[in-house]
Amino acid sequence: APFKPQNPELRSQDRASSTSSKMSETCFYAAQPDEGATANAFNVKFCLPASVAVTATADDEAQALAFSFVTDVLWVLVCAILVFWMQAGFAMLEAGSVRKKNTNNILFKNLMDASIGAICFWLLGYSFAYGNGRYAYDNPGNDNKFIGSGNWALQNFNDDTQYHSWFFQWAFAGAAATIVSGSVAERCRLEGYFVYTIILTTFIYPIVVHWVWSGTGWLSAFYIGDDGEPFLKENGMIDFAGSGVVHMVGGFAGLMGAIAIGPRRELLSDDPEVRAQVKGHSDLLCALGVSILWMGWYGFNCGSTLGAGAGDGSYINLASKVAVTTTIAAAMGAITTMVYSRIFLGSYVLTLCLNGVLAGLVSITAPCSVVEPWAAMMIGLIGAIVYVCASNAIKCCGIDDPLDAFPVHGACGVWGVLSVGIFATRSNIKRAYGFDNDAMTTGNQFRNQLIGVLAIAGWTVVTSGIVFFGLKFAGLLRVSEEEERVGLDASEHGVEKPKEVEMAEAKGASVAGAKGGQAV
C-alpha cells in the first residue's frame, strides 16, 4: 500500500534536513499519486537521522524483550490452567468408575486434593522442591542434591515475576495427589486420605521434583556443577513433563495404598455375580473425563517448555512438536487397546480403550520433546501393552486398583522414562536441552534413565508404604464393612442412600425373615 506521510510538508522538510545533516540516515521510499508523476513511481522519501534510528532500535529491543517475557508468563499461566482443568477430567473418570453410592465421596477427595495440596505446596512443598531457585554453582542457601531449602511460603517472590512458576508446579502436584484416590476408591476413610495428601504434596512429591527438575537435584538435567556438567554425567535424567516425577510417584503411591487397604469386600467372594457388582456406574462420565484429560495433557506437555516467546520462536516451535508427539502416542495407545480387546476379549471394550489413551499419554510425557513422531507412535503402542500386562499382573496378585491407577500411571510412567534412553535422538536432545554428545549411542542416557526409575520407585514405595501401613495400624485407613456396604456417600457425607442399596437391604431383610420363619 502507498505510504502516506502524516505531515504534507514532510517531503520538503526532509529534503532540507538531508542536505544539512552529515549523519547517516535510514530512508524509506514509497509511491504516492501525484499529478504528472508516473504511475506507481517511488516519489516519496522519508528519512530518519542516525541518532533517531539508533534510539528507535534500542526501544524496539526493550519492547521485544518485555513482550517476550509477557508471552512466556501468559503461556505458562494458560498451560497451568489447562493442567488444573485435568482435575475435572480425573473427577469425571473416577466418578464414572465407581458405584453411585460412592460418587460424592470420590468427588470430595478430588476437591480436597487440590485444596489441601495448594496450602501444603505453598507453605513447604515448593521450597523443598526448588529452594532458592539457583543452580549448583551459584547456590547461596542450604539447597543440596537431595532437598531444597529456602523461600518458605514464597517469601522470596517479592518482584511479582515468579508467581506463575508456583502456579504451574502446584497444578502438577495436584495431579500427582489425585492419581492415588483412584487406587483406594470406595473403601478409604477421609481422615486417612487427608493425612496422605498432606504428606504427598508437602514432602514425597516435592523431593522427587527437586531431584529431577531443580538446578541442584542429583538426577537433574539442569544441574550445573563447578565443572559445568550435570551430576549424572552427559545430560542427567531426562523427564520433560513428568512420566517419572508426576505419574510414577502417583502410580506407585497408589499401588502401596491399594496393597495396604486391601480389596473391596465384593472381590473376596467366589460368586462371579457378586464380584461383578463392583463395576463402575457410568461409561459416559469415564469417556468425558478421559477427553478432558487428553485436552489438559497439552498444557501438561506443551507447557513444560516454560515459555513461548523466548528463543526467537524456538520455544513455541518445540511446544508445537510436543503437541504432535503427544497426540500420536495417545492415539496409538487407544488403537492398540482396541485391537487387543477385539482379539482377546471378543468385543470392543470402551473402558479399556480409554485407559489405552491414558497409557499413551503417560508414556510420551517424559520423551515428548526428544523423539520423532514415528517414535511417539511406537512409545504409545508399547505403553498400551505395558498397561494391559500390568493390569493383568496386579489382578493375579489379588491387588484391587479400581481405576487401574498403577498400571496406567506407575507402569507406563516407568516405560515413559526408559523410552527416552531408547528413542531419543542427539539432535532432539540438543534442541530441547542444549546437550550435544553421544550419550544415546554409548547407552549412557539409558543408564541415567534407569537410575532415575529405580530412585523414584524406591523412594515412593518406601515413603508411601510407611504412611499407608502406619494409617492402617492406627485404624485410620479403611472404613468398616457396614460403611462400605452402605456406601461412603451415606456414611461419610450424610447423603441419602441410593435406591439400589435400600432395595438390597430390603431384599436381605425379607430373606432373613423367611429363613427365620422356616426355623420356627
XYZ file of C-alpha atoms in Angstrom:
520
model
C 0.000 0.000 0.000
C 1.229 3.535 -0.714
C 2.946 5.225 2.199
C 1.232 8.488 3.188
C 3.151 10.808 5.496
C 1.016 12.431 8.203
C 2.532 15.848 7.514
C 2.110 17.170 3.927
C 5.257 19.260 4.288
C 7.331 16.248 5.297
C 8.901 15.780 1.890
C 10.181 19.349 1.635
C 11.403 19.283 5.227
C 13.153 16.002 4.521
C 14.992 17.487 1.572
C 16.180 20.386 3.709
C 17.298 18.192 6.567
C 19.073 15.759 4.269
C 21.203 18.470 2.748
C 22.190 19.988 6.073
C 22.764 16.736 8.000
C 26.108 14.984 7.833
C 24.880 11.882 9.729
C 23.949 8.618 8.086
C 20.220 8.262 7.559
C 17.678 5.447 7.393
C 15.326 6.209 4.498
C 12.035 4.771 3.282
C 10.644 5.139 -0.226
C 7.022 4.786 -1.296
C 4.674 5.610 -4.124
C 2.082 8.361 -3.725
C -0.211 9.556 -6.528
C 0.784 12.982 -7.788
C -0.198 14.981 -10.798
C 2.270 14.498 -13.583
C 4.006 11.620 -11.797
C 4.478 8.238 -13.411
C 2.077 5.587 -12.102
C 3.470 3.687 -9.140
C 6.635 5.766 -9.141
C 8.547 5.837 -5.850
C 8.185 9.595 -5.465
C 8.077 9.775 -1.655
C 11.143 9.608 0.541
C 11.123 9.601 4.360
C 14.399 9.539 6.296
C 15.340 9.237 9.952
C 18.645 10.627 11.247
C 21.036 8.004 12.586
C 20.549 9.134 16.199
C 16.796 8.691 15.941
C 17.170 5.344 14.208
C 19.506 4.018 16.894
C 17.169 5.194 19.649
C 14.251 3.509 17.938
C 16.208 0.266 17.621
C 17.104 0.229 21.319
C 13.489 0.891 22.258
C 12.370 -1.863 19.929
C 14.743 -4.325 21.575
C 13.476 -3.408 25.039
C 9.884 -3.737 23.879
C 10.673 -7.090 22.256
C 12.191 -8.416 25.488
C 9.234 -7.183 27.511
C 6.803 -8.723 25.033
C 8.722 -12.000 25.120
C 8.565 -12.094 28.929
C 4.853 -11.324 28.978
C 4.261 -14.012 26.359
C 6.224 -16.567 28.379
C 4.294 -15.802 31.576
C 0.958 -15.872 29.771
C 1.871 -19.181 28.142
C 2.735 -20.753 31.494
C -0.451 -19.431 33.108
C -2.699 -20.718 30.334
C -0.995 -24.118 30.343
C -1.244 -24.296 34.144
C -4.977 -23.623 33.875
C -5.218 -26.473 31.378
C -3.347 -28.765 33.779
C -5.679 -27.761 36.610
C -8.625 -28.433 34.286
C -7.414 -32.033 34.325
C -8.825 -32.207 37.867
C -12.276 -32.088 36.265
C -11.215 -34.938 33.992
C -9.956 -37.009 36.905
C -13.179 -36.288 38.804
C -15.388 -37.453 35.930
C -13.276 -40.528 35.216
C -13.215 -41.598 38.855
C -16.896 -40.810 39.429
C -17.851 -42.952 36.441
C -15.578 -45.794 37.551
C -17.151 -46.225 40.997
C -20.668 -47.147 42.030
C -23.326 -44.491 42.570
C -23.169 -44.888 46.331
C -19.554 -43.623 46.332
C -19.780 -40.810 43.765
C -19.993 -37.952 46.247
C -17.024 -39.332 48.160
C -14.689 -39.590 45.185
C -15.595 -36.068 44.033
C -14.950 -34.750 47.538
C -11.498 -36.350 47.543
C -10.650 -34.646 44.258
C -11.701 -31.292 45.682
C -9.602 -31.800 48.788
C -6.589 -32.947 46.760
C -6.482 -29.555 45.068
C -7.316 -27.542 48.187
C -5.093 -29.261 50.746
C -2.358 -29.614 48.140
C -2.409 -25.867 47.416
C -1.793 -24.863 51.046
C 0.828 -27.542 51.669
C 2.703 -26.846 48.443
C 2.650 -23.108 49.146
C 3.922 -23.386 52.711
C 6.602 -26.076 52.349
C 6.341 -28.225 49.226
C 7.610 -25.688 46.708
C 10.538 -24.844 48.979
C 11.543 -28.495 49.294
C 11.286 -28.784 45.510
C 13.132 -25.657 44.332
C 14.591 -23.981 47.407
C 16.321 -20.766 46.448
C 15.880 -21.452 42.765
C 19.600 -21.407 41.979
C 21.974 -23.719 40.162
C 24.565 -25.803 41.983
C 27.442 -23.489 41.040
C 25.611 -20.401 42.372
C 23.720 -21.603 45.421
C 23.846 -19.237 48.432
C 21.478 -21.242 50.664
C 21.212 -24.722 52.067
C 19.914 -26.461 48.950
C 21.641 -29.762 48.311
C 21.333 -32.637 45.888
C 18.577 -34.278 47.949
C 16.269 -31.453 49.038
C 15.665 -27.751 48.574
C 15.648 -25.231 51.416
C 14.530 -21.630 51.478
C 11.823 -19.399 50.007
C 9.338 -20.699 52.593
C 5.754 -19.745 51.739
C 7.146 -17.929 48.661
C 8.660 -15.193 50.855
C 11.359 -14.535 48.240
C 8.796 -13.846 45.487
C 8.868 -10.108 46.070
C 9.145 -8.807 42.491
C 5.900 -10.312 41.077
C 7.774 -12.021 38.245
C 7.878 -15.594 39.538
C 4.421 -16.411 40.858
C 3.457 -18.141 37.615
C 6.123 -20.767 38.343
C 4.489 -21.762 41.620
C 1.044 -21.869 39.984
C 2.268 -24.188 37.244
C 4.056 -26.514 39.659
C 1.081 -26.655 42.039
C -1.144 -27.873 39.204
C 1.297 -30.748 38.663
C 1.376 -31.558 42.398
C -2.421 -31.710 42.425
C -2.384 -34.188 39.540
C 0.050 -36.473 41.373
C -2.117 -36.480 44.509
C -5.335 -37.154 42.603
C -3.933 -40.297 40.953
C -3.866 -42.033 44.334
C -7.563 -41.504 45.058
C -8.489 -43.956 42.306
C -6.396 -46.758 43.804
C -8.102 -46.629 47.212
C -11.582 -45.708 45.982
C -14.766 -46.960 47.703
C -13.138 -48.056 50.967
C -10.761 -45.383 52.295
C -11.538 -43.191 55.295
C -11.366 -39.481 54.610
C -9.187 -38.763 57.639
C -6.558 -41.216 56.431
C -6.732 -39.834 52.912
C -6.234 -36.279 54.194
C -3.115 -37.348 56.082
C -1.699 -38.988 52.980
C -2.462 -35.971 50.751
C -0.677 -33.653 53.175
C 2.443 -35.823 53.263
C 2.496 -36.376 49.494
C 2.202 -32.715 48.481
C 4.470 -31.484 51.274
C 7.292 -33.996 51.175
C 7.130 -37.130 48.997
C 6.384 -35.455 45.659
C 8.496 -32.269 46.160
C 11.612 -34.330 46.877
C 11.324 -36.072 43.505
C 10.711 -32.714 41.825
C 13.925 -31.439 43.401
C 15.892 -34.439 42.210
C 14.773 -34.167 38.585
C 13.735 -30.586 37.783
C 15.643 -28.234 40.098
C 19.046 -26.759 39.455
C 20.627 -28.659 42.345
C 18.955 -32.101 42.236
C 21.232 -35.099 41.720
C 19.177 -36.546 38.842
C 18.521 -33.218 37.166
C 19.465 -32.402 33.592
C 19.569 -28.774 34.799
C 22.208 -29.418 37.482
C 25.317 -27.429 36.616
C 28.271 -28.156 38.867
C 31.571 -26.334 39.086
C 32.764 -28.320 36.074
C 29.736 -27.216 34.045
C 28.342 -30.767 33.917
C 25.252 -32.467 35.407
C 25.816 -34.700 38.426
C 24.798 -37.703 36.287
C 27.292 -37.170 33.503
C 26.080 -36.462 29.996
C 22.614 -34.946 30.234
C 21.407 -36.248 33.607
C 17.982 -37.875 33.678
C 15.582 -36.502 31.072
C 11.914 -36.314 32.092
C 10.490 -33.426 30.121
C 6.990 -33.240 31.596
C 6.768 -35.857 34.343
C 6.349 -39.528 33.411
C 8.556 -40.220 36.408
C 8.153 -37.121 38.555
C 4.349 -36.966 38.482
C 2.964 -40.267 37.216
C 5.386 -42.725 38.785
C 5.020 -41.004 42.144
C 1.215 -41.061 41.946
C 1.089 -44.591 40.496
C 3.491 -46.251 42.931
C 1.931 -44.445 45.882
C -1.464 -45.689 44.717
C -0.087 -49.226 44.499
C 1.101 -49.091 48.109
C -2.256 -47.693 49.174
C -4.136 -50.471 47.388
C -1.924 -53.139 48.989
C -2.273 -51.655 52.469
C -6.034 -51.114 52.348
C -6.904 -54.439 50.722
C -9.535 -55.283 48.085
C -13.201 -54.289 48.176
C -15.335 -56.820 50.042
C -17.216 -57.977 46.906
C -13.975 -59.127 45.316
C -13.395 -61.527 48.191
C -16.456 -63.520 47.142
C -16.253 -66.646 44.984
C -19.558 -65.746 43.322
C -18.955 -64.135 39.887
C -22.205 -62.191 40.163
C -21.118 -60.616 43.426
C -17.685 -59.767 42.030
C -19.328 -58.119 39.022
C -21.130 -55.678 41.325
C -18.012 -53.515 41.609
C -18.326 -52.279 38.010
C -18.477 -48.515 37.610
C -21.866 -46.958 37.010
C -21.237 -44.570 34.088
C -19.140 -45.134 30.983
C -20.324 -41.718 29.803
C -18.584 -39.961 32.687
C -15.475 -42.032 32.057
C -15.390 -41.036 28.382
C -15.918 -37.354 29.150
C -13.239 -37.494 31.832
C -10.642 -39.009 29.518
C -11.497 -36.448 26.824
C -10.849 -33.624 29.294
C -7.620 -35.284 30.445
C -6.417 -35.602 26.845
C -7.134 -31.916 26.317
C -5.407 -30.925 29.558
C -2.380 -33.019 28.671
C -1.416 -30.438 26.049
C -0.961 -27.969 28.913
C 0.959 -30.657 30.771
C 3.423 -31.457 27.977
C 3.498 -28.364 25.763
C 3.531 -26.075 28.792
C 6.698 -27.736 30.038
C 8.667 -25.615 27.583
C 8.024 -22.942 30.269
C 7.965 -20.292 27.572
C 6.606 -19.351 24.176
C 8.145 -16.015 23.207
C 11.729 -16.756 24.190
C 14.408 -18.191 21.953
C 13.341 -16.375 18.777
C 10.464 -18.795 18.312
C 12.344 -21.958 19.257
C 10.279 -22.481 22.436
C 6.901 -22.317 20.738
C 8.180 -24.422 17.853
C 9.264 -27.079 20.342
C 5.849 -26.884 22.009
C 4.240 -27.464 18.612
C 6.290 -30.595 18.082
C 5.448 -31.780 21.597
C 1.754 -31.402 20.740
C 2.262 -33.666 17.728
C 4.148 -36.414 19.583
C 1.612 -36.267 22.423
C -1.289 -36.692 20.013
C 0.278 -39.593 18.124
C 1.158 -41.542 21.283
C -2.325 -41.131 22.756
C -3.994 -42.180 19.526
C -1.767 -45.228 19.162
C -2.470 -46.245 22.745
C -6.209 -46.221 22.016
C -5.800 -48.183 18.779
C -3.592 -50.810 20.409
C -6.042 -51.483 23.243
C -8.901 -51.564 20.733
C -7.162 -54.328 18.758
C -6.306 -56.187 21.964
C -9.869 -56.076 23.278
C -11.307 -57.317 19.993
C -8.852 -60.192 19.586
C -8.503 -61.370 23.187
C -11.784 -60.280 24.798
C -14.068 -60.782 21.818
C -15.518 -57.248 21.781
C -14.568 -53.591 21.633
C -14.264 -52.573 25.284
C -14.670 -48.816 25.742
C -13.142 -48.530 29.207
C -10.064 -50.477 28.109
C -9.559 -48.124 25.150
C -9.994 -45.079 27.388
C -7.214 -46.351 29.601
C -5.223 -47.024 26.419
C -5.387 -43.301 25.662
C -4.082 -42.500 29.140
C -1.358 -45.143 28.824
C -0.112 -43.496 25.634
C -0.227 -40.044 27.218
C 1.671 -41.100 30.344
C 4.269 -42.921 28.241
C 5.015 -39.924 25.997
C 5.174 -37.369 28.834
C 8.894 -37.864 29.519
C 10.211 -38.195 25.933
C 7.752 -35.876 24.136
C 10.381 -33.231 23.333
C 13.267 -35.508 22.356
C 11.705 -38.056 19.971
C 10.399 -38.040 16.422
C 6.714 -38.636 15.580
C 7.363 -42.211 14.421
C 8.995 -42.945 17.776
C 5.993 -41.430 19.560
C 3.805 -43.959 17.762
C 5.993 -46.820 18.987
C 6.070 -45.415 22.526
C 2.265 -45.225 22.591
C 1.930 -48.753 21.207
C 4.340 -50.278 23.735
C 2.802 -48.165 26.514
C -0.612 -49.717 25.852
C 0.905 -53.204 26.029
C 2.678 -52.311 29.287
C -0.648 -51.105 30.700
C -2.521 -54.305 29.769
C 0.222 -56.547 31.168
C 0.487 -54.561 34.415
C -3.289 -54.547 34.863
C -3.495 -58.306 34.470
C -0.477 -58.786 36.749
C -1.885 -56.894 39.745
C -5.218 -58.685 39.366
C -3.393 -62.010 39.502
C -1.716 -60.823 42.696
C -5.089 -60.003 44.266
C -4.470 -56.230 44.309
C -7.652 -54.190 43.865
C -6.975 -50.971 41.952
C -10.450 -49.763 40.859
C -9.172 -47.305 38.253
C -6.016 -49.175 37.214
C -4.058 -46.191 38.505
C -0.839 -48.143 38.945
C -0.905 -49.851 35.520
C -1.677 -46.557 33.768
C 0.456 -44.131 35.755
C 3.037 -46.239 37.564
C 3.938 -48.900 34.983
C 3.551 -46.622 31.958
C 5.458 -43.917 33.819
C 8.385 -46.334 34.126
C 8.173 -47.108 30.424
C 7.996 -43.424 29.516
C 11.193 -42.605 31.413
C 13.065 -45.580 29.969
C 11.861 -44.850 26.435
C 13.964 -41.678 26.435
C 17.089 -43.822 26.524
C 15.824 -45.874 23.570
C 14.096 -43.471 21.168
C 15.573 -40.017 21.848
C 17.910 -38.564 19.220
C 21.029 -36.480 19.630
C 19.610 -33.599 17.596
C 16.363 -33.510 19.567
C 18.192 -33.545 22.911
C 20.338 -30.665 21.709
C 17.267 -28.750 20.606
C 15.371 -29.236 23.867
C 18.205 -29.272 26.439
C 21.297 -27.891 24.695
C 23.439 -31.008 25.204
C 25.411 -32.259 22.202
C 27.115 -35.566 22.972
C 26.980 -39.277 22.210
C 25.084 -40.324 25.347
C 22.447 -42.115 23.246
C 24.871 -44.224 21.233
C 27.006 -45.182 24.235
C 23.987 -46.225 26.322
C 24.816 -43.619 28.949
C 21.415 -41.971 28.577
C 19.581 -45.230 29.172
C 21.733 -45.764 32.265
C 20.720 -42.359 33.586
C 17.046 -43.096 32.911
C 17.241 -46.475 34.662
C 18.895 -44.914 37.715
C 16.100 -42.360 37.831
C 13.382 -45.024 37.605
C 14.893 -47.063 40.440
C 15.382 -43.996 42.626
C 11.845 -42.635 42.141
C 10.195 -46.051 42.562
C 12.245 -46.867 45.652
C 11.629 -43.503 47.301
C 7.885 -43.562 46.633
C 7.344 -47.172 47.672
C 9.200 -46.737 50.955
C 7.759 -43.374 51.998
C 4.164 -44.003 50.903
C 4.334 -47.529 52.333
C 5.273 -46.103 55.721
C 2.348 -43.672 55.517
C -0.318 -46.141 54.384
C 0.677 -49.021 56.645
C 1.041 -46.579 59.527
C -2.518 -45.388 58.927
C -3.682 -48.993 58.679
C -2.182 -49.964 62.026
C -3.653 -46.798 63.561
C -7.114 -47.788 62.307
C -7.430 -44.668 60.157
C -7.201 -46.163 56.681
C -10.285 -48.262 55.919
C -13.966 -47.784 56.689
C -15.958 -50.502 58.428
C -17.617 -53.296 56.463
C -21.043 -51.820 57.154
C -19.987 -48.362 55.937
C -18.518 -49.904 52.815
C -21.711 -51.859 52.147
C -23.952 -48.829 52.571
C -21.637 -46.613 50.583
C -19.314 -43.782 51.556
C -21.735 -41.115 50.373
C -24.140 -42.070 53.174
C -21.575 -42.970 55.838
C -19.045 -40.147 55.280
C -21.146 -37.335 53.773
C -24.667 -37.826 55.055
C -26.075 -38.311 51.569
C -29.306 -40.302 51.297
C -28.800 -43.957 50.438
C -29.203 -44.820 46.742
C -32.373 -46.745 45.907
C -30.458 -49.844 44.867
C -28.861 -50.003 48.330
C -32.226 -49.682 50.041
C -33.671 -52.353 47.765
C -30.756 -54.694 48.542
C -31.238 -54.114 52.269
C -34.994 -54.786 51.990
C -34.331 -57.938 49.995
C -31.804 -59.117 52.566
C -34.252 -58.439 55.392
C -37.037 -60.375 53.670
C -34.734 -63.326 53.019
C -33.620 -63.315 56.647
C -37.230 -63.139 57.789
C -38.214 -66.056 55.588
C -35.378 -68.146 56.926
C -36.355 -67.233 60.450
C -39.958 -68.299 59.836
C -38.824 -71.629 58.457
C -36.677 -72.197 61.503
C -39.595 -71.590 63.791
